[in-house]
Coordinates of C-alpha atoms (C1' of nucleotides) in Angstrom, one line a residue:
Chain A
M35 CA 0.1 0.1 0.0
S36 CA 2.7 2.6 0.9
N37 CA 5.2 3.6 -1.7
D38 CA 8.1 2.9 0.7
L39 CA 9.0 -0.8 1.0
S40 CA 11.4 -0.4 4.1
A41 CA 8.5 1.5 5.9
E42 CA 6.0 -1.3 5.4
I43 CA 8.4 -4.2 6.2
A44 CA 9.3 -2.4 9.4
K45 CA 5.4 -2.0 10.3
Q46 CA 4.9 -5.5 9.8
L47 CA 7.7 -6.6 12.0
R48 CA 7.0 -4.0 14.6
N49 CA 3.6 -5.2 15.0
A50 CA 4.9 -8.6 15.1
I51 CA 7.0 -7.6 18.3
V52 CA 4.4 -5.5 19.8
S53 CA 1.9 -7.8 19.6
G54 CA 3.9 -10.3 21.4
E55 CA 4.4 -12.6 18.4
L56 CA 7.9 -12.2 18.7
I57 CA 8.9 -12.2 22.3
F58 CA 12.1 -10.8 24.4
D59 CA 15.1 -12.2 22.8
A60 CA 13.4 -14.0 20.0
R61 CA 15.7 -14.0 16.9
L62 CA 14.2 -12.5 13.7
P63 CA 15.0 -14.4 10.3
S64 CA 18.3 -13.5 8.8
E65 CA 18.2 -10.4 6.5
A66 CA 18.5 -12.9 3.4
E67 CA 15.6 -14.9 4.8
L68 CA 13.5 -11.8 5.3
A69 CA 14.4 -10.5 1.8
E70 CA 13.1 -14.0 0.3
Q71 CA 9.9 -13.7 2.6
F72 CA 8.9 -10.2 1.7
G73 CA 10.1 -10.7 -1.9
C74 CA 12.7 -7.6 -2.2
S75 CA 16.0 -6.9 -1.9
R76 CA 18.3 -7.4 1.2
S77 CA 18.9 -3.5 1.2
S78 CA 15.2 -2.9 1.8
V79 CA 15.1 -5.3 4.8
R80 CA 18.2 -3.6 6.1
E81 CA 16.7 -0.2 5.9
A82 CA 13.5 -1.5 7.8
L83 CA 15.6 -3.0 10.4
K84 CA 17.4 0.2 11.1
R85 CA 14.3 1.8 11.5
L86 CA 13.1 -0.9 14.2
A87 CA 16.8 -0.4 15.8
A88 CA 16.3 3.4 16.0
Q89 CA 13.5 2.5 18.1
S90 CA 15.4 0.3 20.3
L91 CA 13.0 -2.7 19.2
I92 CA 15.8 -4.9 18.1
R93 CA 19.6 -5.3 18.5
T94 CA 21.7 -6.9 15.9
Q95 CA 24.7 -9.1 16.3
R96 CA 27.3 -10.2 13.8
G97 CA 28.6 -13.4 13.1
A98 CA 27.4 -17.1 12.6
F99 CA 24.1 -17.6 14.8
G100 CA 24.1 -13.8 15.0
G101 CA 21.2 -11.6 13.6
A102 CA 18.5 -9.2 14.8
F103 CA 17.0 -10.0 18.1
V104 CA 13.9 -8.3 19.9
R105 CA 15.2 -6.0 22.5
R106 CA 13.8 -5.5 26.1
L107 CA 13.0 -1.9 26.5
S108 CA 14.6 -0.6 29.7
Y109 CA 13.2 2.0 31.9
E110 CA 16.7 4.0 31.3
E111 CA 16.1 3.7 27.6
A112 CA 12.4 4.5 27.5
Y113 CA 13.4 7.5 30.0
G114 CA 15.9 8.8 27.6
E115 CA 13.6 8.5 24.3
H116 CA 10.7 10.1 26.3
V117 CA 13.2 13.2 27.0
T118 CA 14.3 13.4 23.8
T119 CA 10.8 13.6 22.3
S120 CA 9.7 16.0 24.8
T121 CA 12.8 18.3 24.4
L122 CA 12.0 18.4 20.4
L123 CA 8.3 18.8 21.0
L124 CA 8.8 22.0 23.0
S125 CA 11.4 23.4 21.0
M126 CA 9.7 23.0 17.8
N127 CA 6.1 24.0 18.8
E128 CA 6.4 27.5 20.5
V129 CA 4.9 26.3 23.7
S130 CA 3.9 29.0 26.0
F131 CA 6.1 29.1 29.2
D132 CA 3.0 29.2 31.5
V133 CA 1.5 26.1 29.9
A134 CA 4.7 24.2 30.3
C135 CA 5.2 25.5 33.7
E136 CA 1.8 24.6 35.0
A137 CA 2.0 21.0 33.4
R138 CA 5.4 20.5 35.0
F139 CA 4.5 21.9 38.7
T140 CA 1.1 20.1 38.5
L141 CA 2.3 16.9 38.1
E142 CA 5.3 17.4 40.3
R143 CA 3.0 18.4 43.0
A144 CA 1.4 15.1 42.6
C145 CA 4.4 13.3 43.3
G146 CA 5.0 15.4 46.4
A147 CA 2.4 13.7 48.3
L148 CA 3.5 10.3 47.8
A149 CA 7.2 11.2 48.2
C150 CA 6.1 12.3 51.8
F151 CA 5.5 9.0 52.7
R152 CA 8.4 7.2 50.8
R153 CA 11.3 9.4 50.5
T154 CA 14.5 8.0 52.0
P155 CA 17.5 9.5 53.6
D156 CA 19.0 8.7 50.0
H157 CA 16.7 11.2 48.2
L158 CA 17.1 13.8 50.9
A159 CA 20.9 13.4 50.7
T160 CA 20.6 14.1 46.9
M161 CA 18.4 16.7 47.2
R162 CA 20.6 18.6 49.8
A163 CA 23.6 18.0 47.7
E164 CA 22.1 19.9 44.7
I165 CA 20.9 22.7 47.0
T166 CA 24.6 23.1 48.3
R167 CA 25.7 23.0 44.5
Q168 CA 23.3 25.7 43.6
G169 CA 24.8 27.7 46.5
T170 CA 28.3 27.7 45.3
P171 CA 29.3 31.1 43.3
G172 CA 30.2 31.4 39.8
L173 CA 28.0 28.4 38.8
T174 CA 27.4 28.7 34.8
D175 CA 23.7 28.6 33.9
E176 CA 24.1 25.3 32.4
A177 CA 25.6 24.1 35.5
W178 CA 22.7 25.5 37.4
C179 CA 20.0 24.2 35.3
A180 CA 21.6 20.8 35.2
S181 CA 21.5 20.8 39.1
D182 CA 17.9 22.1 39.1
V183 CA 16.9 19.3 37.0
A184 CA 18.6 17.1 39.3
F185 CA 17.0 18.5 42.5
H186 CA 13.5 17.9 40.8
R187 CA 14.3 14.6 39.4
A188 CA 15.1 13.5 43.0
L189 CA 12.0 15.0 44.2
V190 CA 9.9 12.5 41.6
D191 CA 12.3 9.7 42.2
A192 CA 11.3 10.1 45.8
A193 CA 7.6 9.1 45.3
G194 CA 9.2 5.7 44.9
N195 CA 7.2 4.9 41.8
P196 CA 9.2 4.1 38.9
V197 CA 6.4 4.1 36.4
M198 CA 5.8 7.7 37.6
S199 CA 9.3 8.7 37.4
Y200 CA 9.3 7.7 33.7
Q201 CA 6.0 9.5 33.1
L202 CA 7.5 12.5 34.4
A203 CA 10.9 12.5 32.5
G204 CA 9.6 14.7 30.0
A205 CA 7.9 17.3 32.4
V206 CA 11.2 17.6 34.5
E207 CA 14.0 17.1 32.1
A208 CA 12.5 18.8 28.8
M209 CA 12.0 22.0 30.7
Q210 CA 15.5 22.7 31.0
P211 CA 15.8 24.5 27.9
L212 CA 13.0 26.6 28.9
M213 CA 14.4 27.3 32.3
N214 CA 17.6 28.6 30.7
M215 CA 16.1 32.1 30.0
I216 CA 14.9 32.8 33.5
T217 CA 18.4 32.3 35.6
F218 CA 19.9 35.4 34.8
T219 CA 20.4 37.2 38.0
A220 CA 21.8 36.3 41.3
R221 CA 18.8 37.5 43.0
S222 CA 16.5 35.0 41.2
R223 CA 18.7 32.2 42.0
E224 CA 18.7 33.1 45.5
R225 CA 15.1 33.1 45.9
I226 CA 14.8 29.6 44.1
L227 CA 17.5 28.0 46.4
A228 CA 15.4 29.2 49.3
L229 CA 12.2 27.4 48.0
H230 CA 14.3 24.4 47.2
G231 CA 15.5 24.4 50.9
A232 CA 11.6 24.8 52.0
I233 CA 10.8 21.7 50.0
A234 CA 13.3 19.8 51.2
E235 CA 12.6 20.6 54.8
A236 CA 9.0 20.1 54.2
L237 CA 9.9 16.7 52.7
E238 CA 12.0 15.7 55.5
A239 CA 9.3 16.6 57.9
R240 CA 6.9 14.6 55.7
D241 CA 4.6 17.3 55.6
A242 CA 2.6 17.4 52.7
T243 CA 0.6 20.6 52.8
R244 CA 4.1 22.5 53.1
V245 CA 5.5 20.5 50.2
N246 CA 2.6 21.4 48.3
Q247 CA 2.7 25.0 49.2
S248 CA 6.2 25.5 48.6
L249 CA 5.9 23.9 45.1
E250 CA 3.0 26.2 44.4
D251 CA 5.2 29.1 45.5
L252 CA 8.1 27.8 43.2
A253 CA 5.6 27.6 40.5
A254 CA 4.4 31.1 40.7
Y255 CA 7.7 32.8 41.1
T256 CA 9.0 30.9 38.1
T257 CA 6.1 31.9 36.0
T258 CA 6.7 35.4 37.1
L259 CA 10.4 35.3 36.2
G260 CA 9.3 33.8 32.7
H261 CA 6.8 36.9 32.2
D262 CA 9.7 39.4 33.1
V263 CA 12.2 37.9 30.7
M264 CA 9.7 37.9 28.0
A265 CA 8.5 41.2 28.8
A266 CA 12.2 42.7 28.5
R267 CA 12.7 40.6 25.5
D268 CA 9.8 42.2 23.9
A269 CA 11.0 45.7 25.0
K270 CA 14.3 44.8 23.5
D271 CA 12.9 43.8 20.0
Q272 CA 10.8 47.0 19.9
H273 CA 14.0 49.1 20.6
D274 CA 16.3 47.6 18.1
Chain B
M127 CA 34.3 5.1 17.4
S128 CA 31.3 2.9 17.0
N129 CA 31.6 -0.2 14.6
D130 CA 28.3 1.0 13.0
L131 CA 28.6 3.7 10.3
S132 CA 24.9 4.4 10.1
A133 CA 24.4 4.8 13.8
E134 CA 27.2 7.1 14.0
I135 CA 25.9 9.3 11.1
A136 CA 22.6 9.1 12.3
K137 CA 23.7 10.3 15.7
Q138 CA 25.7 13.2 14.2
L139 CA 22.7 14.3 12.1
R140 CA 20.4 14.0 15.0
N141 CA 22.7 16.4 17.1
A142 CA 22.8 18.9 14.4
I143 CA 18.8 18.8 14.5
V144 CA 18.2 18.8 18.2
S145 CA 20.7 21.5 18.9
G146 CA 18.9 23.9 16.3
E147 CA 21.5 23.8 13.9
L148 CA 19.2 22.4 11.2
I149 CA 15.9 24.2 12.0
F150 CA 12.4 22.9 11.0
D151 CA 11.9 22.4 7.2
A152 CA 15.6 22.9 6.4
R153 CA 16.8 20.6 3.8
L154 CA 19.6 18.0 4.6
P155 CA 22.2 17.6 1.7
S156 CA 21.3 14.9 -0.7
E157 CA 22.3 11.2 -0.2
A158 CA 24.9 11.4 -2.5
E159 CA 26.5 14.6 -0.9
L160 CA 26.3 13.2 2.5
A161 CA 27.9 10.0 1.2
E162 CA 30.8 12.1 0.1
Q163 CA 30.9 14.3 3.4
F164 CA 31.0 11.2 5.7
G165 CA 33.4 9.3 3.2
C166 CA 31.0 6.3 2.9
S167 CA 28.6 4.7 0.5
R168 CA 25.1 6.0 -0.1
S169 CA 23.5 2.8 1.1
S170 CA 25.1 3.7 4.8
V171 CA 23.8 7.0 4.5
R172 CA 20.3 5.7 3.6
E173 CA 20.5 3.5 6.6
A174 CA 20.9 6.5 8.7
L175 CA 18.4 8.6 7.2
K176 CA 15.9 5.7 7.7
R177 CA 16.8 5.9 11.6
L178 CA 16.0 9.5 11.5
A179 CA 12.8 8.7 9.8
A180 CA 11.6 6.3 12.3
Q181 CA 12.1 8.8 15.0
S182 CA 10.0 11.5 12.9
L183 CA 13.0 13.7 12.7
I184 CA 12.9 13.9 9.1
R185 CA 10.7 13.5 6.0
T186 CA 11.8 12.5 2.5
Q187 CA 10.4 13.7 -0.7
R188 CA 11.4 12.2 -3.9
G189 CA 12.0 14.3 -7.3
A190 CA 14.0 17.0 -8.3
F191 CA 14.2 19.5 -5.4
G192 CA 13.4 16.6 -3.1
G193 CA 15.4 15.4 -0.1
A194 CA 15.0 15.0 3.5
F195 CA 13.6 17.8 5.2
V196 CA 13.5 18.5 8.8
R197 CA 10.2 17.8 10.2
R198 CA 8.2 19.4 12.8
L199 CA 7.1 17.1 15.6
S200 CA 3.4 17.4 16.2
Y201 CA 1.6 16.7 19.2
E202 CA -0.1 14.0 17.7
E203 CA 3.1 12.1 16.7
A204 CA 4.6 12.7 19.9
Y205 CA 1.6 11.7 21.7
G206 CA 1.6 8.5 19.5
E207 CA 5.4 7.8 20.2
H208 CA 4.8 8.1 23.8
V209 CA 2.0 5.7 24.0
T210 CA 3.7 3.1 22.0
T211 CA 6.9 3.4 24.1
S212 CA 5.0 3.3 27.2
T213 CA 3.0 0.3 26.1
L214 CA 6.1 -1.6 25.1
L215 CA 7.8 -0.6 28.2
L216 CA 5.0 -2.0 30.4
S217 CA 4.5 -5.1 28.6
M218 CA 8.2 -6.2 28.5
N219 CA 9.1 -5.4 32.1
E220 CA 6.3 -7.0 34.3
V221 CA 5.5 -3.9 36.0
S222 CA 3.2 -4.4 39.2
F223 CA -0.3 -3.7 38.5
D224 CA -0.4 -1.7 41.9
V225 CA 2.7 0.4 40.7
A226 CA 1.0 1.1 37.3
C227 CA -2.4 2.0 38.7
E228 CA -0.9 4.2 41.5
A229 CA 1.1 6.0 38.9
R230 CA -1.9 6.6 36.5
F231 CA -4.3 7.6 39.0
T232 CA -2.1 10.0 41.0
L233 CA -1.5 11.8 37.8
E234 CA -5.2 11.9 36.7
R235 CA -6.0 13.3 40.1
A236 CA -3.5 16.0 39.5
C237 CA -5.5 16.8 36.2
G238 CA -8.9 16.6 38.0
A239 CA -8.3 19.9 40.1
L240 CA -7.4 21.8 37.1
A241 CA -10.3 20.2 34.7
C242 CA -12.7 21.5 37.3
F243 CA -11.8 25.1 36.5
R244 CA -11.5 24.4 32.4
R245 CA -13.8 21.8 31.5
T246 CA -16.0 22.8 28.6
P247 CA -19.4 21.4 27.8
D248 CA -17.5 19.5 25.0
H249 CA -15.5 17.4 27.6
L250 CA -18.5 16.5 29.8
A251 CA -20.4 15.5 26.6
T252 CA -17.6 13.3 25.4
M253 CA -17.4 11.8 28.9
R254 CA -21.1 11.2 28.9
A255 CA -21.2 9.5 25.5
E256 CA -18.6 7.0 26.6
I257 CA -20.5 6.5 29.9
T258 CA -23.5 5.8 27.6
R259 CA -21.5 3.4 25.5
Q260 CA -20.3 1.7 28.6
G261 CA -23.7 0.9 29.7
T262 CA -24.7 -1.0 26.4
P263 CA -25.2 -4.6 26.8
G264 CA -23.0 -7.0 25.1
L265 CA -19.9 -4.8 24.9
T266 CA -16.7 -6.7 24.0
D267 CA -13.8 -6.6 26.3
E268 CA -11.8 -4.7 23.6
A269 CA -14.5 -1.8 23.0
W270 CA -15.2 -1.4 27.1
C271 CA -11.5 -0.9 27.5
A272 CA -11.1 1.4 24.6
S273 CA -14.1 3.5 25.7
D274 CA -12.6 3.5 29.3
V275 CA -9.4 5.1 27.8
A276 CA -11.4 7.6 25.9
F277 CA -13.3 8.6 28.9
H278 CA -10.1 9.1 30.9
R279 CA -8.4 10.8 28.0
A280 CA -11.4 13.4 27.9
L281 CA -10.9 13.8 31.6
V282 CA -7.2 14.7 31.1
D283 CA -8.0 16.9 28.0
A284 CA -10.6 18.7 30.1
A285 CA -7.4 20.3 32.3
G286 CA -7.0 22.3 29.2
N287 CA -3.1 22.0 28.9
P288 CA -1.8 20.4 26.1
V289 CA 1.3 19.7 27.3
M290 CA -0.1 17.9 30.3
S291 CA -2.0 15.5 28.1
Y292 CA 0.8 14.8 26.1
Q293 CA 2.8 13.8 29.2
L294 CA -0.3 11.7 30.4
A295 CA -0.7 9.9 27.4
G296 CA 1.4 7.1 28.4
A297 CA -0.3 6.9 31.8
V298 CA -3.7 6.7 30.6
E299 CA -3.4 4.9 27.2
A300 CA -0.7 2.2 28.1
M301 CA -2.7 1.0 30.9
Q302 CA -5.1 -0.6 28.3
P303 CA -3.6 -3.8 28.0
L304 CA -3.3 -4.1 31.7
M305 CA -6.8 -3.1 32.2
N306 CA -7.9 -5.9 29.9
M307 CA -7.3 -8.4 32.7
I308 CA -9.8 -6.9 35.1
T309 CA -13.0 -6.3 33.2
F310 CA -14.5 -9.7 33.1
T311 CA -17.7 -9.6 35.1
A312 CA -20.7 -7.6 34.4
R313 CA -20.7 -6.4 38.0
S314 CA -17.3 -5.2 37.9
R315 CA -18.3 -3.1 35.0
E316 CA -21.3 -1.7 36.6
R317 CA -19.3 -0.6 39.4
I318 CA -16.8 1.1 37.5
L319 CA -19.3 2.6 35.5
A320 CA -21.2 4.3 38.7
L321 CA -17.8 5.6 39.5
H322 CA -17.4 7.1 36.0
G323 CA -20.8 8.7 36.4
A324 CA -19.7 10.2 39.8
I325 CA -16.6 11.7 38.2
A326 CA -18.6 13.4 35.3
E327 CA -21.3 14.8 37.8
A328 CA -18.5 16.0 40.2
L329 CA -16.5 17.7 37.3
E330 CA -19.7 19.1 35.8
A331 CA -20.3 20.7 39.3
R332 CA -16.8 21.9 39.4
D333 CA -16.5 20.0 42.8
A334 CA -12.7 19.3 42.9
T335 CA -12.9 17.7 46.3
R336 CA -15.6 15.2 44.8
V337 CA -13.6 14.4 41.5
N338 CA -10.4 13.7 43.7
Q339 CA -12.7 11.3 46.0
S340 CA -14.2 9.6 43.0
L341 CA -10.9 9.0 41.5
E342 CA -9.5 7.7 44.6
D343 CA -12.7 5.2 44.7
L344 CA -11.9 4.0 41.3
A345 CA -8.1 3.5 42.1
A346 CA -9.2 1.5 45.2
Y347 CA -11.6 -0.5 43.3
T348 CA -9.4 -1.0 40.2
T349 CA -6.5 -2.1 42.5
T350 CA -8.9 -4.6 44.4
L351 CA -10.1 -6.1 41.1
G352 CA -6.3 -6.4 39.9
H353 CA -5.6 -8.3 43.1
D354 CA -8.7 -10.8 42.6
V355 CA -7.7 -11.5 39.1
M356 CA -4.2 -12.1 40.1
A357 CA -5.1 -14.4 43.0
A358 CA -7.6 -16.3 41.0
R359 CA -4.9 -16.9 38.3
D360 CA -2.2 -18.1 40.7
A361 CA -4.7 -20.4 42.1
K362 CA -5.4 -21.8 38.6
D363 CA -1.8 -22.3 38.0
Q364 CA -1.5 -24.2 41.2
H365 CA -4.3 -26.4 40.2
D366 CA -2.8 -27.1 36.7
Chain C
dA59 C1' 1.1 36.9 -24.0
dG60 C1' -0.7 33.2 -22.1
dA61 C1' -2.0 28.4 -21.6
dC62 C1' -0.6 23.8 -22.4
dC63 C1' 2.5 20.0 -23.4
dT64 C1' 7.5 18.1 -23.5
dT65 C1' 11.7 17.6 -21.9
dT66 C1' 15.1 17.3 -18.7
dA67 C1' 17.8 17.2 -14.7
dA68 C1' 17.9 16.0 -9.8
dA69 C1' 16.6 13.4 -6.2
dT70 C1' 14.9 9.2 -3.8
dG71 C1' 13.7 4.2 -4.0
dT72 C1' 15.1 -0.6 -5.5
dC73 C1' 17.8 -4.3 -6.8
dT74 C1' 22.1 -7.0 -7.5
dG75 C1' 26.3 -8.7 -6.8
dA76 C1' 30.4 -8.4 -4.4
dC77 C1' 33.8 -8.6 -0.5
dA78 C1' 35.0 -7.3 4.4
dA79 C1' 34.7 -8.4 9.5
dT80 C1' 32.8 -11.0 12.9
dT81 C1' 31.4 -14.9 15.6
dA82 C1' 30.2 -19.4 17.4
dA83 C1' 30.4 -24.0 16.1
dA84 C1' 32.8 -27.9 14.4
dA85 C1' 36.9 -30.2 12.9
dA86 C1' 41.7 -30.9 13.7
dA87 C1' 45.7 -31.2 16.3
dT88 C1' 48.3 -31.4 20.2
Chain D
dA157 C1' 41.2 -33.3 27.5
dT158 C1' 42.9 -28.9 25.9
dT159 C1' 44.3 -25.8 22.6
dT160 C1' 44.4 -24.3 17.9
dT161 C1' 42.4 -24.0 13.1
dT162 C1' 38.9 -24.1 10.0
dT163 C1' 34.6 -23.3 8.4
dA164 C1' 30.0 -21.4 7.8
dA165 C1' 26.6 -18.3 8.6
dT166 C1' 25.5 -13.6 9.4
dT167 C1' 25.8 -8.6 9.4
dG168 C1' 28.4 -4.4 7.6
dT169 C1' 29.8 -1.8 3.5
dC170 C1' 30.6 -0.7 -1.0
dA171 C1' 29.9 0.3 -6.1
dG172 C1' 27.1 0.5 -10.0
dA173 C1' 22.8 0.2 -12.3
dC174 C1' 18.1 1.1 -13.2
dA175 C1' 13.3 2.6 -11.9
dT176 C1' 10.2 6.4 -10.2
dT177 C1' 8.9 10.7 -9.0
dT178 C1' 9.0 15.9 -9.4
dA179 C1' 9.6 20.5 -10.1
dA180 C1' 11.7 23.5 -13.2
dA181 C1' 12.8 24.8 -17.8
dG182 C1' 11.8 25.1 -22.4
dG183 C1' 8.9 24.8 -26.6
dT184 C1' 4.5 24.9 -29.1
dC185 C1' 0.2 26.7 -30.2
dT186 C1' -3.8 29.8 -29.9

DNA sequence: AGACCTTTAAATGTCTGACAATTAAAAAAT
DNA sequence: ATTTTTTAATTGTCAGACATTTAAAGGTCT
């Protein structure tokens, strides 16, 4: 039906994998066999297999008794894919800062409640370490943002639900590019740092209400900063 | 460094796209030019391009002035990719039903609060339509589950935040395969249906507390059903 | 001049055949 | 029994050819 053979072949093989017909670690027929089955050349089969490899659906192994094998999608890989897709989505679609912020903090607050029950000393230690780093003078914007992401990731992980950590990967990590615009002044960093401290303390005390409140404050402040930056940029554009 | 040329080429091109060096609708060099640039054959370049195409990063166009163009990732595509990845992740990693349920309903409750402010008559109508469908006798398990997903998707969309809808895609839609195990009896459907009604009513009344409570009830009941099914299955396994 | 047809060149899509590199099993040698 | 060598299967890469598609350029007719 399609005018792209390799896409069609990839689709059929993908279906076989997703439907469970080909299970984890199952070996696909060799490229030559697939070419015969589909009545096409080896090149077309290879292009199809590369498509599947790009989606982490298969791995290939050279040599005798090698071939393409169905791959188990790990949390780490799924996490990475989710972050890449989300980053791309946000960077290519002019998403409003407000909307992205709202989504991120709404979801993060949902984690906060669970995290109060489940947080371990490990999670608290990670958060405190990032807070310390954020207090060091002369931190570059990139380093600050990376640390910010690590802090929030620790908060999400503290909820102790790997599925949720995966789901929130995009919300937390893909925000980084958007956050880069708002951390210009030392004053704004100071304020954010104080709010991070409040969150960590409330989490240590397992005080869900305070965690929630601190996250709301942080959301409000972040939104304000975003607006200020946007307004300043608009003014500059007018001036130029 | 890698022993896979096409993967290496794909990586470099992907970086150029993600970093913004190649912007939306930019045309990549032709396959022949890329082959020359990378000092390899056209086949290897083609395999690399297919990898990028599989990730929706480029589209190709045949003919003169055709070629590979950077593609804008739409919400719909990102949504679809997220669902596929999540489904695969859940199906391949023996995720506990409890953990998945907790993640899903925790995130959904977070939407509930926002949805009370933003829900439109359209959202309510969609939810009521699905409730009606769920009440029709003789509904297959697949149809029931699809309708269930549509209902919850409407609830998420009612929050009026497209970024959030995208983020929750995995949580809502990838649960379908897991839900398929628990909707065996008419009695359980009836109970779920009643809870759906309660959610819709509370949302219409913009009563956040009741929405939250109803979602919690639904979560609790779903978890119970899951346990029952699991226990029954274990008992059967012992017997066989 | 404008509308319609034809040609052309550039590009991707596909096929064929070849060889290199890798690898595990089988066979041979010690 | 252990080590080494051979072998066969399989993926990775390349070169060259041809098919197909497509938009632009050129030509023809009114």
